PDB file of C-alpha atoms in Angstrom:
ATOM      1  CA  MET A 168       0.019  -0.125   0.121  1.00  0.00           C
ATOM      2  CA  THR A 169       1.241   3.341  -1.155  1.00  0.00           C
ATOM      3  CA  THR A 170       1.912   5.898   1.982  1.00  0.00           C
ATOM      4  CA  ARG A 171       1.285   9.696   1.601  1.00  0.00           C
ATOM      5  CA  CYS A 172       5.168   9.946   2.048  1.00  0.00           C
ATOM      6  CA  ASP A 173       5.822   7.622  -0.945  1.00  0.00           C
ATOM      7  CA  PHE A 174       3.207   9.514  -2.893  1.00  0.00           C
ATOM      8  CA  ARG A 175       4.609  12.952  -2.087  1.00  0.00           C
ATOM      9  CA  PHE A 176       8.280  11.617  -2.925  1.00  0.00           C
ATOM     10  CA  LEU A 177       6.838  10.411  -6.245  1.00  0.00           C
ATOM     11  CA  ILE A 178       5.446  13.648  -7.187  1.00  0.00           C
ATOM     12  CA  GLU A 179       8.561  15.503  -6.249  1.00  0.00           C
ATOM     13  CA  LYS A 180      10.632  12.990  -8.640  1.00  0.00           C
ATOM     14  CA  CYS A 181       8.080  13.524 -11.509  1.00  0.00           C
ATOM     15  CA  VAL A 182       8.330  17.554 -11.093  1.00  0.00           C
ATOM     16  CA  PHE A 183      12.130  17.302 -10.819  1.00  0.00           C
ATOM     17  CA  LEU A 184      12.516  15.160 -14.196  1.00  0.00           C
ATOM     18  CA  PHE A 185      10.270  17.344 -15.777  1.00  0.00           C
ATOM     19  CA  LEU A 186      12.176  20.471 -14.981  1.00  0.00           C
ATOM     20  CA  VAL A 187      15.447  18.669 -16.277  1.00  0.00           C
ATOM     21  CA  ILE A 188      13.626  17.857 -19.594  1.00  0.00           C
ATOM     22  CA  ILE A 189      12.265  21.222 -20.059  1.00  0.00           C
ATOM     23  CA  VAL A 190      15.786  22.933 -19.180  1.00  0.00           C
ATOM     24  CA  SER A 191      17.585  20.320 -21.713  1.00  0.00           C
ATOM     25  CA  THR A 192      15.172  21.205 -24.322  1.00  0.00           C
ATOM     26  CA  TYR A 193      15.516  24.968 -23.851  1.00  0.00           C
ATOM     27  CA  ALA A 194      19.217  24.860 -23.720  1.00  0.00           C
ATOM     28  CA  LYS A 195      19.105  23.051 -27.091  1.00  0.00           C
ATOM     29  CA  LYS A 196      16.830  25.406 -28.714  1.00  0.00           C
ATOM     30  CA  ALA A 197      18.777  28.427 -27.447  1.00  0.00           C
ATOM     31  CA  CYS A 198      22.125  26.947 -28.763  1.00  0.00           C
ATOM     32  CA  ASP A 199      21.340  27.675 -32.198  1.00  0.00           C
ATOM     33  CA  ARG A 200      24.686  28.107 -34.016  1.00  0.00           C
ATOM     34  CA  SER A 201      23.122  30.135 -37.019  1.00  0.00           C
ATOM     35  CA  ASN A 202      23.301  32.885 -34.530  1.00  0.00           C
ATOM     36  CA  CYS A 203      27.129  32.808 -33.835  1.00  0.00           C
ATOM     37  CA  SER A 204      29.496  34.719 -35.443  1.00  0.00           C
ATOM     38  CA  GLY A 205      32.745  33.751 -37.385  1.00  0.00           C
ATOM     39  CA  PRO A 206      33.637  31.239 -40.242  1.00  0.00           C
ATOM     40  CA  LEU A 207      32.356  28.428 -38.280  1.00  0.00           C
ATOM     41  CA  LYS A 208      32.612  25.799 -41.067  1.00  0.00           C
ATOM     42  CA  TYR A 209      35.894  26.855 -41.735  1.00  0.00           C
ATOM     43  CA  TYR A 210      37.418  26.226 -38.389  1.00  0.00           C
ATOM     44  CA  GLU A 211      35.574  23.038 -38.301  1.00  0.00           C
ATOM     45  CA  SER A 212      36.927  21.771 -41.437  1.00  0.00           C
ATOM     46  CA  LEU A 213      40.520  22.867 -40.361  1.00  0.00           C
ATOM     47  CA  GLY A 214      40.122  20.993 -36.948  1.00  0.00           C
ATOM     48  CA  CYS A 215      40.088  23.994 -34.776  1.00  0.00           C
ATOM     49  CA  LYS A 216      38.635  23.621 -31.276  1.00  0.00           C
ATOM     50  CA  PRO A 217      36.129  26.171 -29.891  1.00  0.00           C
ATOM     51  CA  VAL A 218      36.991  28.139 -26.738  1.00  0.00           C
ATOM     52  CA  TYR A 219      34.276  29.435 -24.688  1.00  0.00           C
ATOM     53  CA  GLY A 220      33.879  32.329 -22.175  1.00  0.00           C
ATOM     54  CA  ASN A 221      31.806  30.299 -19.995  1.00  0.00           C
ATOM     55  CA  LYS A 222      31.032  26.622 -20.109  1.00  0.00           C
ATOM     56  CA  SER A 223      27.186  27.252 -20.549  1.00  0.00           C
ATOM     57  CA  ASP A 224      27.895  29.575 -23.701  1.00  0.00           C
ATOM     58  CA  CYS A 225      26.584  28.303 -27.200  1.00  0.00           C
ATOM     59  CA  CYS A 226      29.019  30.647 -29.068  1.00  0.00           C
ATOM     60  CA  ALA A 227      32.822  30.474 -28.993  1.00  0.00           C
ATOM     61  CA  VAL A 228      34.876  33.700 -28.070  1.00  0.00           C
ATOM     62  CA  ARG A 229      37.554  32.079 -30.171  1.00  0.00           C
ATOM     63  CA  TYR A 230      39.059  28.847 -31.674  1.00  0.00           C
ATOM     64  CA  ASN A 231      42.014  27.163 -30.883  1.00  0.00           C
ATOM     65  CA  CYS A 232      44.112  26.598 -34.187  1.00  0.00           C
ATOM     66  CA  ASP A 233      47.562  25.993 -32.693  1.00  0.00           C
ATOM     67  CA  HIS A 234      47.842  22.522 -34.084  1.00  0.00           C
ATOM     68  CA  LEU A 235      47.978  24.424 -37.604  1.00  0.00           C
ATOM     69  CA  GLN A 236      51.354  25.859 -36.356  1.00  0.00           C
ATOM     70  CA  LEU A 237      53.148  22.396 -35.806  1.00  0.00           C
ATOM     71  CA  ARG A 238      52.589  21.343 -39.345  1.00  0.00           C
ATOM     72  CA  SER A 239      55.594  20.672 -41.829  1.00  0.00           C
ATOM     73  CA  LYS A 240      55.296  22.267 -45.243  1.00  0.00           C
ATOM     74  CA  ASN A 241      57.012  19.194 -46.597  1.00  0.00           C
ATOM     75  CA  LYS A 242      53.873  17.113 -45.517  1.00  0.00           C
ATOM     76  CA  CYS A 243      50.416  16.845 -46.546  1.00  0.00           C
ATOM     77  CA  TYR A 244      47.664  16.717 -44.104  1.00  0.00           C
ATOM     78  CA  VAL A 245      43.965  15.405 -44.246  1.00  0.00           C
ATOM     79  CA  ASN A 246      41.558  14.196 -41.204  1.00  0.00           C
ATOM     80  CA  GLY A 247      44.670  14.916 -38.749  1.00  0.00           C
ATOM     81  CA  LYS A 248      46.628  12.340 -40.736  1.00  0.00           C
ATOM     82  CA  GLU A 249      50.050  13.178 -42.059  1.00  0.00           C
ATOM     83  CA  TYR A 250      51.143  12.129 -45.760  1.00  0.00           C
ATOM     84  CA  SER A 251      54.859  12.115 -47.133  1.00  0.00           C
ATOM     85  CA  ILE A 252      55.615  13.473 -50.504  1.00  0.00           C
ATOM     86  CA  ARG A 253      54.466  10.957 -53.098  1.00  0.00           C
ATOM     87  CA  GLU A 254      52.243   9.009 -50.627  1.00  0.00           C
ATOM     88  CA  LYS A 255      48.965   8.159 -52.167  1.00  0.00           C
ATOM     89  CA  LEU A 256      45.425   9.356 -50.616  1.00  0.00           C
ATOM     90  CA  LYS A 257      44.127   6.670 -48.401  1.00  0.00           C
ATOM     91  CA  GLU A 258      40.716   5.104 -49.469  1.00  0.00           C
ATOM     92  CA  GLU A 259      39.385   6.050 -46.137  1.00  0.00           C
ATOM     93  CA  ASP A 260      40.334   9.640 -46.492  1.00  0.00           C
ATOM     94  CA  ARG A 261      38.935  10.124 -50.057  1.00  0.00           C
ATOM     95  CA  ASN A 262      35.694  11.271 -51.419  1.00  0.00           C
ATOM     96  CA  ALA A 263      33.886  10.211 -54.562  1.00  0.00           C
ATOM     97  CA  CYS A 264      35.673  12.634 -56.914  1.00  0.00           C
ATOM     98  CA  ASP A 265      39.147  12.582 -55.460  1.00  0.00           C
ATOM     99  CA  VAL A 266      40.655  10.347 -58.066  1.00  0.00           C
ATOM    100  CA  GLY A 267      44.477   9.221 -58.138  1.00  0.00           C
ATOM    101  CA  CYS A 268      45.296  11.687 -55.370  1.00  0.00           C
ATOM    102  CA  PHE A 269      48.696  11.912 -54.006  1.00  0.00           C
ATOM    103  CA  CYS A 270      50.810  14.296 -51.651  1.00  0.00           C
ATOM    104  CA  SER A 271      53.036  16.610 -53.954  1.00  0.00           C
ATOM    105  CA  GLU A 272      55.785  18.945 -53.158  1.00  0.00           C
ATOM    106  CA  GLY A 273      54.438  22.437 -54.535  1.00  0.00           C
ATOM    107  CA  SER A 274      56.308  25.070 -56.612  1.00  0.00           C
ATOM    108  CA  ASP A 275      56.002  27.342 -53.499  1.00  0.00           C
ATOM    109  CA  GLY A 276      57.717  24.796 -51.360  1.00  0.00           C
ATOM    110  CA  ILE A 277      54.368  23.790 -49.516  1.00  0.00           C
ATOM    111  CA  ALA A 278      53.249  20.133 -50.142  1.00  0.00           C
ATOM    112  CA  SER A 279      49.484  19.586 -50.930  1.00  0.00           C
ATOM    113  CA  PHE A 280      47.283  16.977 -52.537  1.00  0.00           C
ATOM    114  CA  ILE A 281      47.315  16.797 -56.689  1.00  0.00           C
ATOM    115  CA  CYS A 282      44.488  14.901 -57.904  1.00  0.00           C
ATOM    116  CA  ALA A 283      43.291  14.058 -61.494  1.00  0.00           C
ATOM    117  CA  ILE A 284      40.944  16.620 -62.895  1.00  0.00           C
ATOM    118  CA  VAL A 285      37.406  14.662 -63.100  1.00  0.00           C
ATOM    119  CA  ASP A 286      35.131  16.446 -65.844  1.00  0.00           C
ATOM    120  CA  CYS A 287      31.675  14.683 -65.486  1.00  0.00           C
ATOM    121  CA  PRO A 288      29.963  14.787 -69.075  1.00  0.00           C
ATOM    122  CA  ARG A 289      26.606  16.288 -69.086  1.00  0.00           C
ATOM    123  CA  LEU A 290      24.631  13.268 -70.637  1.00  0.00           C
ATOM    124  CA  ARG A 291      21.170  13.911 -71.842  1.00  0.00           C
ATOM    125  CA  ALA A 292      19.054  10.599 -70.944  1.00  0.00           C
ATOM    126  CA  PRO A 293      16.794   9.208 -73.595  1.00  0.00           C
ATOM    127  CA  GLN A 294      13.154   9.027 -73.352  1.00  0.00           C
ATOM    128  CA  ASN A 295      11.878   6.862 -70.613  1.00  0.00           C
ATOM    129  CA  CYS A 296      15.483   6.775 -69.198  1.00  0.00           C
ATOM    130  CA  TYR A 297      17.399   8.633 -66.480  1.00  0.00           C
ATOM    131  CA  LEU A 298      21.121   8.599 -64.993  1.00  0.00           C
ATOM    132  CA  LYS A 299      20.929   6.962 -61.537  1.00  0.00           C
ATOM    133  CA  HIS A 300      23.502   9.267 -59.038  1.00  0.00           C
ATOM    134  CA  SER A 301      24.571   7.615 -55.775  1.00  0.00           C
ATOM    135  CA  THR A 302      26.858   8.427 -52.974  1.00  0.00           C
ATOM    136  CA  ASP A 303      29.839   6.093 -54.008  1.00  0.00           C
ATOM    137  CA  ARG A 304      30.010   7.865 -57.548  1.00  0.00           C
ATOM    138  CA  CYS A 305      31.537  11.050 -58.508  1.00  0.00           C
ATOM    139  CA  CYS A 306      29.647  11.325 -61.937  1.00  0.00           C
ATOM    140  CA  GLY A 307      26.114  10.422 -62.970  1.00  0.00           C
ATOM    141  CA  GLY A 308      25.327   7.014 -64.157  1.00  0.00           C
ATOM    142  CA  PRO A 309      24.419   4.145 -64.774  1.00  0.00           C
ATOM    143  CA  LYS A 310      21.406   4.829 -67.465  1.00  0.00           C
ATOM    144  CA  VAL A 311      18.372   3.365 -66.120  1.00  0.00           C
ATOM    145  CA  CYS A 312      15.564   2.812 -68.574  1.00  0.00           C
ATOM    146  CA  LEU A 313      11.865   1.924 -67.944  1.00  0.00           C
ATOM    147  CA  ASP A 314       9.094   0.800 -70.319  1.00  0.00           C
ATOM    148  CA  ASP A 315       6.889   3.235 -68.022  1.00  0.00           C
ATOM    149  CA  ILE A 316       8.873   6.278 -66.496  1.00  0.00           C
ATOM    150  CA  THR A 317       5.980   6.713 -64.058  1.00  0.00           C
ATOM    151  CA  GLN A 318       7.059   3.850 -62.172  1.00  0.00           C
ATOM    152  CA  ARG A 319      10.407   5.414 -61.500  1.00  0.00           C
ATOM    153  CA  PRO A 320      10.985   4.849 -57.854  1.00  0.00           C
ATOM    154  CA  LYS A 321      10.539   8.042 -55.571  1.00  0.00           C
ATOM    155  CA  CYS A 322      11.394   9.339 -52.004  1.00  0.00           C
ATOM    156  CA  ASN A 323       9.432  11.522 -49.758  1.00  0.00           C
ATOM    157  CA  VAL A 324      11.910  13.748 -47.850  1.00  0.00           C
ATOM    158  CA  SER A 325      10.218  15.691 -45.605  1.00  0.00           C
ATOM    159  CA  GLY A 326       7.354  16.253 -47.745  1.00  0.00           C
ATOM    160  CA  GLU A 327       9.256  17.094 -50.848  1.00  0.00           C
ATOM    161  CA  ILE A 328       9.404  14.270 -53.566  1.00  0.00           C
ATOM    162  CA  TYR A 329      12.540  13.157 -55.119  1.00  0.00           C
ATOM    163  CA  TYR A 330      13.089  10.463 -57.788  1.00  0.00           C
ATOM    164  CA  ASP A 331      15.579   7.584 -57.690  1.00  0.00           C
ATOM    165  CA  GLY A 332      19.095   8.912 -58.351  1.00  0.00           C
ATOM    166  CA  GLU A 333      18.063  12.472 -57.598  1.00  0.00           C
ATOM    167  CA  ARG A 334      20.202  14.375 -54.928  1.00  0.00           C
ATOM    168  CA  PHE A 335      18.414  15.726 -51.765  1.00  0.00           C
ATOM    169  CA  VAL A 336      19.710  18.143 -48.888  1.00  0.00           C
ATOM    170  CA  VAL A 337      19.094  17.363 -44.994  1.00  0.00           C
ATOM    171  CA  ASP A 338      18.829  20.781 -43.763  1.00  0.00           C
ATOM    172  CA  SER A 339      19.565  19.533 -40.358  1.00  0.00           C
ATOM    173  CA  ASP A 340      23.072  18.192 -41.710  1.00  0.00           C
ATOM    174  CA  PRO A 341      23.978  19.495 -44.768  1.00  0.00           C
ATOM    175  CA  ASP A 342      27.333  17.517 -44.940  1.00  0.00           C
ATOM    176  CA  LEU A 343      25.391  14.640 -45.766  1.00  0.00           C
ATOM    177  CA  ARG A 344      25.538  13.592 -49.580  1.00  0.00           C
ATOM    178  CA  CYS A 345      22.026  12.080 -50.061  1.00  0.00           C
ATOM    179  CA  PHE A 346      20.375  10.526 -53.208  1.00  0.00           C
ATOM    180  CA  CYS A 347      16.845   8.949 -53.507  1.00  0.00           C
ATOM    181  CA  GLN A 348      16.958   5.306 -54.000  1.00  0.00           C
ATOM    182  CA  PRO A 349      14.127   2.242 -53.542  1.00  0.00           C
ATOM    183  CA  GLY A 350      13.596   1.319 -50.026  1.00  0.00           C
ATOM    184  CA  TYR A 351      14.270   5.109 -48.617  1.00  0.00           C
ATOM    185  CA  GLN A 352      12.176   5.131 -45.476  1.00  0.00           C
ATOM    186  CA  GLY A 353      13.111   8.717 -44.088  1.00  0.00           C
ATOM    187  CA  LYS A 354      16.173   7.553 -42.488  1.00  0.00           C
ATOM    188  CA  ASN A 355      19.364   9.379 -43.585  1.00  0.00           C
ATOM    189  CA  VAL A 356      21.560   6.718 -43.369  1.00  0.00           C
ATOM    190  CA  GLU A 357      23.714   4.839 -45.924  1.00  0.00           C
ATOM    191  CA  PRO A 358      23.576   3.786 -48.644  1.00  0.00           C
ATOM    192  CA  PHE A 359      20.847   6.710 -49.163  1.00  0.00           C
ATOM    193  CA  CYS A 360      23.288   9.221 -47.536  1.00  0.00           C
ATOM    194  CA  LYS A 361      26.910   9.430 -46.546  1.00  0.00           C
ATOM    195  CA  LYS A 362      29.227  11.720 -44.866  1.00  0.00           C
ATOM    196  CA  PRO A 363      32.215  12.764 -46.712  1.00  0.00           C
ATOM    197  CA  ASN A 364      35.457  10.861 -45.792  1.00  0.00           C
ATOM    198  CA  ARG A 365      37.133  14.467 -45.776  1.00  0.00           C
ATOM    199  CA  PRO A 366      35.901  18.082 -45.244  1.00  0.00           C
ATOM    200  CA  TYR A 367      35.045  19.634 -48.537  1.00  0.00           C
ATOM    201  CA  CYS A 368      35.591  23.151 -46.879  1.00  0.00           C
ATOM    202  CA  SER A 369      38.964  22.691 -45.934  1.00  0.00           C
ATOM    203  CA  PRO A 370      41.716  24.443 -47.875  1.00  0.00           C
ATOM    204  CA  ASP A 371      44.657  22.434 -46.575  1.00  0.00           C
ATOM    205  CA  PHE A 372      43.941  19.732 -48.929  1.00  0.00           C
ATOM    206  CA  HIS A 373      44.667  21.374 -52.282  1.00  0.00           C
ATOM    207  CA  ASN A 374      46.086  24.903 -51.198  1.00  0.00           C
ATOM    208  CA  PRO A 375      47.647  24.945 -47.544  1.00  0.00           C
ATOM    209  CA  ARG A 376      49.494  28.240 -48.654  1.00  0.00           C
ATOM    210  CA  LEU A 377      46.044  29.938 -47.802  1.00  0.00           C
ATOM    211  CA  VAL A 378      46.541  28.769 -44.167  1.00  0.00           C
ATOM    212  CA  TYR A 379      50.176  29.358 -43.787  1.00  0.00           C
ATOM    213  CA  GLU A 380      49.850  32.998 -45.051  1.00  0.00           C
ATOM    214  CA  ASN A 381      46.982  33.657 -42.638  1.00  0.00           C
ATOM    215  CA  CYS A 382      44.366  34.367 -45.603  1.00  0.00           C
ATOM    216  CA  ALA A 383      40.653  35.199 -44.688  1.00  0.00           C
ATOM    217  CA  PRO A 384      37.717  33.026 -46.158  1.00  0.00           C
ATOM    218  CA  VAL A 385      35.290  34.975 -48.382  1.00  0.00           C
ATOM    219  CA  TYR A 386      31.635  34.366 -48.454  1.00  0.00           C
ATOM    220  CA  TYR A 387      28.875  35.675 -50.670  1.00  0.00           C
ATOM    221  CA  GLN A 388      26.009  38.023 -49.202  1.00  0.00           C
ATOM    222  CA  GLY A 389      23.542  35.786 -47.329  1.00  0.00           C
ATOM    223  CA  GLN A 390      25.620  32.636 -47.139  1.00  0.00           C
ATOM    224  CA  SER A 391      25.558  30.722 -43.855  1.00  0.00           C
ATOM    225  CA  LEU A 392      29.093  30.686 -42.304  1.00  0.00           C
ATOM    226  CA  HIS A 393      28.078  27.959 -39.823  1.00  0.00           C
ATOM    227  CA  LYS A 394      27.298  25.681 -42.577  1.00  0.00           C
ATOM    228  CA  ASP A 395      28.308  26.798 -46.072  1.00  0.00           C
ATOM    229  CA  CYS A 396      31.967  26.601 -47.494  1.00  0.00           C
ATOM    230  CA  ASN A 397      33.619  30.001 -48.587  1.00  0.00           C
ATOM    231  CA  PHE A 398      33.819  30.350 -52.121  1.00  0.00           C
ATOM    232  CA  SER A 399      37.158  31.966 -52.200  1.00  0.00           C
ATOM    233  CA  THR A 400      39.736  33.877 -50.022  1.00  0.00           C
ATOM    234  CA  ARG A 401      41.536  37.141 -49.426  1.00  0.00           C
ATOM    235  CA  CYS A 402      45.075  37.214 -48.624  1.00  0.00           C
ATOM    236  CA  GLN A 403      47.158  40.416 -47.713  1.00  0.00           C
ATOM    237  CA  LYS A 404      48.234  42.800 -49.815  1.00  0.00           C
ATOM    238  CA  ALA A 405      50.557  45.842 -49.504  1.00  0.00           C
ATOM    239  CA  ASN A 406      48.068  48.236 -49.448  1.00  0.00           C
ATOM    240  CA  ASP A 407      45.728  46.473 -47.053  1.00  0.00           C
ATOM    241  CA  THR A 408      45.172  48.402 -43.598  1.00  0.00           C
ATOM    242  CA  VAL A 409      43.454  47.940 -40.391  1.00  0.00           C
ATOM    243  CA  ILE A 410      40.780  50.286 -39.409  1.00  0.00           C
ATOM    244  CA  ARG A 411      40.568  50.294 -35.584  1.00  0.00           C
ATOM    245  CA  ASP A 412      37.388  49.912 -33.677  1.00  0.00           C
ATOM    246  CA  VAL A 413      38.151  52.214 -30.620  1.00  0.00           C
ATOM    247  CA  GLY A 414      35.145  50.879 -28.790  1.00  0.00           C
ATOM    248  CA  SER A 415      36.004  47.259 -29.101  1.00  0.00           C
ATOM    249  CA  ASN A 416      37.310  44.924 -26.619  1.00  0.00           C
ATOM    250  CA  ARG A 417      41.097  45.206 -26.665  1.00  0.00           C
ATOM    251  CA  ASP A 418      41.782  41.917 -24.998  1.00  0.00           C
ATOM    252  CA  GLU A 419      45.298  40.627 -26.388  1.00  0.00           C
ATOM    253  CA  SER A 420      44.150  37.093 -26.054  1.00  0.00           C
ATOM    254  CA  LEU A 421      41.284  37.710 -28.737  1.00  0.00           C
ATOM    255  CA  MET A 422      43.179  38.785 -31.767  1.00  0.00           C
ATOM    256  CA  CYS A 423      42.751  37.946 -35.393  1.00  0.00           C
ATOM    257  CA  THR A 424      45.702  37.509 -37.850  1.00  0.00           C
ATOM    258  CA  PHE A 425      45.506  38.440 -41.481  1.00  0.00           C
ATOM    259  CA  GLY A 426      48.765  38.030 -43.359  1.00  0.00           C
ATOM    260  CA  ASN A 427      51.130  39.643 -40.793  1.00  0.00           C
ATOM    261  CA  LEU A 428      48.512  42.137 -39.615  1.00  0.00           C
ATOM    262  CA  LYS A 429      47.105  41.814 -36.155  1.00  0.00           C
ATOM    263  CA  MET A 430      43.366  42.621 -35.451  1.00  0.00           C
ATOM    264  CA  HIS A 431      41.418  43.195 -32.403  1.00  0.00           C
ATOM    265  CA  VAL A 432      37.952  41.907 -32.125  1.00  0.00           C
ATOM    266  CA  GLY A 433      35.685  44.676 -33.921  1.00  0.00           C
ATOM    267  CA  ASP A 434      38.733  45.845 -36.073  1.00  0.00           C
ATOM    268  CA  LYS A 435      38.006  45.964 -39.842  1.00  0.00           C
ATOM    269  CA  LEU A 436      40.018  45.700 -42.983  1.00  0.00           C
ATOM    270  CA  SER A 437      40.155  48.332 -45.710  1.00  0.00           C
ATOM    271  CA  GLN A 438      38.354  47.909 -48.771  1.00  0.00           C
ATOM    272  CA  PRO A 439      40.188  45.712 -51.353  1.00  0.00           C
ATOM    273  CA  VAL A 440      41.217  47.499 -54.504  1.00  0.00           C
ATOM    274  CA  ASP A 441      40.613  44.589 -56.798  1.00  0.00           C
ATOM    275  CA  THR A 442      36.832  44.290 -56.290  1.00  0.00           C
ATOM    276  CA  PHE A 443      33.783  46.244 -57.365  1.00  0.00           C
ATOM    277  CA  ARG A 444      31.589  45.289 -54.696  1.00  0.00           C
ATOM    278  CA  PRO A 445      31.832  46.351 -51.093  1.00  0.00           C
ATOM    279  CA  MET A 446      33.228  43.731 -48.930  1.00  0.00           C
ATOM    280  CA  LYS A 447      33.162  43.271 -45.179  1.00  0.00           C
ATOM    281  CA  CYS A 448      36.402  41.956 -43.571  1.00  0.00           C
ATOM    282  CA  SER A 449      36.301  42.036 -39.836  1.00  0.00           C
ATOM    283  CA  CYS A 450      37.778  40.235 -36.708  1.00  0.00           C
ATOM    284  CA  GLU A 451      34.673  38.525 -35.406  1.00  0.00           C
ATOM    285  CA  VAL A 452      35.886  35.271 -33.751  1.00  0.00           C
ATOM    286  CA  PRO A 453      39.591  34.829 -33.633  1.00  0.00           C
ATOM    287  CA  PRO A 454      41.950  33.940 -35.188  1.00  0.00           C
ATOM    288  CA  VAL A 455      40.765  34.051 -38.500  1.00  0.00           C
ATOM    289  CA  VAL A 456      39.213  37.108 -40.121  1.00  0.00           C
ATOM    290  CA  THR A 457      35.769  36.690 -41.571  1.00  0.00           C
ATOM    291  CA  CYS A 458      35.085  38.476 -45.305  1.00  0.00           C
ATOM    292  CA  GLN A 459      31.619  38.603 -46.859  1.00  0.00           C
ATOM    293  CA  TYR A 460      30.236  40.661 -49.731  1.00  0.00           C
ATOM    294  CA  GLU A 461      27.529  43.298 -48.553  1.00  0.00           C
ATOM    295  CA  ILE A 462      25.830  42.966 -52.008  1.00  0.00           C
TER     296      ILE A 462
END
């Protein structure tokens, strides 16, 4: 028989669990990385670690990229692994379009991976046929033909209809490379989806010079800095100057490096002379400067 004391204990326990669930749910919702400043995807692809002002903070005040300073210019790096000159890219480190890749000594004295150029032909499928894409192929194919094209298998992805071989994007995990295939039941797992074996956004695979020279990733207006790859970079030129923000935090531990220029959080770079569109480059989340076109 349950006593009044037991019943009270049960109520208190339920209330406690309810509060834990509410707090946890709120914390997850509150920590929305899209509200954080800085080139988060760029940092992630380089293996930099976030440093927070407080343990409960959602957004980092800076990133620790010290491991990049320990690298040798005579080695190639991917997924935290070191490759020697002429060493071939291992299967577990290559993506579908990484063909014939090996570590090569660059003309600038900095080793990088060199791969075969893959030029996927733009083929037009005959009537009642389509090219079937998949996670393990770089280019489209094979060709699939049906007596009745309306019988082509399809997938329902969050209410959107995709057909067999068509690629779809998972908003909650844009790194996934997904293609509709027969048997898809809404679970974004292999063979329907696959994570890249190496980060697509990382510059240290093909052009590590950009890392050694402290260049800044550049984004289009409207690009998401927490999930999109930068489309280009800006490196220091002789006429680049720093526009100081007198009201910004002058904490010496929170500084960006652009070439050989040092910038406090809030400082900006002068407009580049080789572009017709206004570009904002500022120190948002050290140590990398963030550049984004404003129009």
